[in-house]
Coordinates of C-alpha atoms in Angstrom, one line a residue:
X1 CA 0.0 0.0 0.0
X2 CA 3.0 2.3 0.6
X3 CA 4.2 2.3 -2.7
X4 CA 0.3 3.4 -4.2
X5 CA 0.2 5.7 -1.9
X6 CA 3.7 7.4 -2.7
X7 CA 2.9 7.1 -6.3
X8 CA -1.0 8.3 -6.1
X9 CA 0.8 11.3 -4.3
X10 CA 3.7 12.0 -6.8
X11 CA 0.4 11.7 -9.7
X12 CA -1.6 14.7 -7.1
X13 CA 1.7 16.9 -6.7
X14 CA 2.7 16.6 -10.6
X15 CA -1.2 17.6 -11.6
X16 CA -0.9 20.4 -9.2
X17 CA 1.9 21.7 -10.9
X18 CA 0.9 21.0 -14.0
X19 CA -2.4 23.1 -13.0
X20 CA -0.7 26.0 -11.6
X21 CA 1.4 26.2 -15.2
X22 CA -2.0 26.7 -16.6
X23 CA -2.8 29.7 -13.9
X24 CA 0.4 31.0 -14.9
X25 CA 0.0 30.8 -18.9
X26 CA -3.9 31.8 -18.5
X27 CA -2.5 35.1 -16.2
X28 CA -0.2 35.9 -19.4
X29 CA -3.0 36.2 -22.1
X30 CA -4.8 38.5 -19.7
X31 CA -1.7 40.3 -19.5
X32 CA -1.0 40.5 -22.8
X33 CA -4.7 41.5 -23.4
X34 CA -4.7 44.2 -21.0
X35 CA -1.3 45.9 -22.8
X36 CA -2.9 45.4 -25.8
X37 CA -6.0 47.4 -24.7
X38 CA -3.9 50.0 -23.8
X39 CA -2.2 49.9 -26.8
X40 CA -5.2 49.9 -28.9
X41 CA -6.8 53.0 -26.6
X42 CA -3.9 55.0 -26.9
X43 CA -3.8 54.5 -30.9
X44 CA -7.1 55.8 -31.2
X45 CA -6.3 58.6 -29.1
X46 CA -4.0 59.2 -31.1
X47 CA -6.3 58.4 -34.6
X48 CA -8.9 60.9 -33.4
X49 CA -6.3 63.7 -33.2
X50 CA -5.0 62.8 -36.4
X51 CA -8.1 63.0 -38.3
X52 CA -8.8 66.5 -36.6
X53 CA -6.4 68.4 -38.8
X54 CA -5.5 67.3 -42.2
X55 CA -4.4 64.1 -43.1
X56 CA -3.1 62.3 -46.1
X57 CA -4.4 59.2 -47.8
X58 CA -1.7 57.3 -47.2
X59 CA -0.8 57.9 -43.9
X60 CA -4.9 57.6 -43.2
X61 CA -4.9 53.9 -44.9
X62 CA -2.0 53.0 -43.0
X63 CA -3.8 54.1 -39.8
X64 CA -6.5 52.0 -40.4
X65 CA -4.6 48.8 -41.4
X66 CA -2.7 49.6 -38.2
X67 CA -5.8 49.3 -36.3
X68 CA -7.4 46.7 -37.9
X69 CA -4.1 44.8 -37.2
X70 CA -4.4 45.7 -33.2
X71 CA -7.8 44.0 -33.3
X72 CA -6.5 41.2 -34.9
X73 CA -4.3 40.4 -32.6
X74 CA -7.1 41.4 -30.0
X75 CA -9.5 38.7 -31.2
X76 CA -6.1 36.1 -31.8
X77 CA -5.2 36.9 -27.7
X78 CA -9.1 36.2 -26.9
X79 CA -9.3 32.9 -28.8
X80 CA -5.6 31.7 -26.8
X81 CA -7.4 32.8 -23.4
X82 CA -10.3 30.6 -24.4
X83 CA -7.7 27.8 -25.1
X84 CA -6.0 28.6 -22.3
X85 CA -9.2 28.3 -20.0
X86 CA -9.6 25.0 -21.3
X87 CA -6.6 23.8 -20.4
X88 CA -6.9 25.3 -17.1
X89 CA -10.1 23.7 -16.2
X90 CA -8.8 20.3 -17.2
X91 CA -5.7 20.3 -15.0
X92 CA -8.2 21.3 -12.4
X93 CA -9.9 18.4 -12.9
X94 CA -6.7 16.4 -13.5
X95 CA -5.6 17.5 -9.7
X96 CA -9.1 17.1 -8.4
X97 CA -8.8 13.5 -10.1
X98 CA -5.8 12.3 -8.3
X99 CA -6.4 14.0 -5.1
X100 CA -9.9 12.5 -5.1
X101 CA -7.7 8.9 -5.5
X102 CA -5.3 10.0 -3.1
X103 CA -7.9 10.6 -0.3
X104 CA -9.6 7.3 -1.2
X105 CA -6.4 5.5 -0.4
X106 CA -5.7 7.1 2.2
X107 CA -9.1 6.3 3.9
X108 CA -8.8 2.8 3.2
X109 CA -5.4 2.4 4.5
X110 CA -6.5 4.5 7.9
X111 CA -9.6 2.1 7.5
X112 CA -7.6 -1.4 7.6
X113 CA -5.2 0.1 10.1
X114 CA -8.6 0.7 12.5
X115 CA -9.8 -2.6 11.8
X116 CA -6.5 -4.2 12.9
X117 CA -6.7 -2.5 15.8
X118 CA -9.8 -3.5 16.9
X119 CA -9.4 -7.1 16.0
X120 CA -6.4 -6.6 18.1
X121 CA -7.8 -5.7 20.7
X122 CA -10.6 -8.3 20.4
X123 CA -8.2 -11.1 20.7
X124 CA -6.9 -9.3 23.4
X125 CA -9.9 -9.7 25.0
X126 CA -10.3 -13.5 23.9
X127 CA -6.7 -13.9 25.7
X128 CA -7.7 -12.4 28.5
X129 CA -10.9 -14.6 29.1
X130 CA -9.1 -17.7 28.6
X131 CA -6.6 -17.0 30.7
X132 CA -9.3 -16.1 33.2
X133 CA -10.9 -19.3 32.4
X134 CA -7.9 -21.3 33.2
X135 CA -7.6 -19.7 36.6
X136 CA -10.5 -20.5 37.1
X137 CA -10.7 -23.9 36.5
X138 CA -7.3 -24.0 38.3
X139 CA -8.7 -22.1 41.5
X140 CA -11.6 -24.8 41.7
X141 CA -9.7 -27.7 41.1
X142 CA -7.6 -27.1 44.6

């Protein structure tokens, strides 16, 4: 039982790290988001004072590429969060998974060490009355 329980403990701690490497990687794309809503705000800060005065063509077109770039990448950092969510919930329930086992063996082992001890201590008892019993018999006999 020692050797289950070492390795159903090695599978909880590895799927805990595992799940707080998703945490981590899921933390970055909201990072990354957030600098790139940033970005994106102070560009059109930036576009709206543009357009005030006079602009050219090109420099316009180039504006708007620019921006249509910025929520590209946008939407491309909100499908990897998505992803990245997945992930996350499925190490949770990795870790959940093992711990869950983990627990389970441990229960059982406390549970067979308890019954030991009780049918210890029931042929304690058993000992006891037959050594009792023999004095008994030996007290009379006399």
């Amino acid at each position: 039982m020692g050797r289950l329980q070492n390795l159903k403990e090695k599978f909880e701690d590895s799927a805990r790290l595992e799940l707080g490497k998703k945490v981590e990687e899921r933390k970055k794309v909201e990072e990354d988001i957030r600098d790139l809503n940033k970005k994106i705000e102070s560009f059109s800060l930036e576009f709206r004072n543009e357009i005030k005065g006079t602009v050219s063509v090109t420099k316009l077109t180039n504006m708007i590429e620019y921006k249509k770039y910025l929520n590209d990448q946008l939407n491309s950092l909100f499908k990897k969060l998505n992803e990245k969510i997945k992930e996350e919930e499925e190490a949770l329930e990795n870790y959940l998974q093992a711990k869950r086992e983990k627990d389970i063996l441990q229960k059982l082992k406390d549970k067979r060490l308890e019954d030991y001890r009780i049918e210890e201590k029931r042929q304690e008892i058993k000992d006891l009355d037959e050594v009792a019993r023999i004095n008994y018999i030996i007290n009379n006999e006399k």
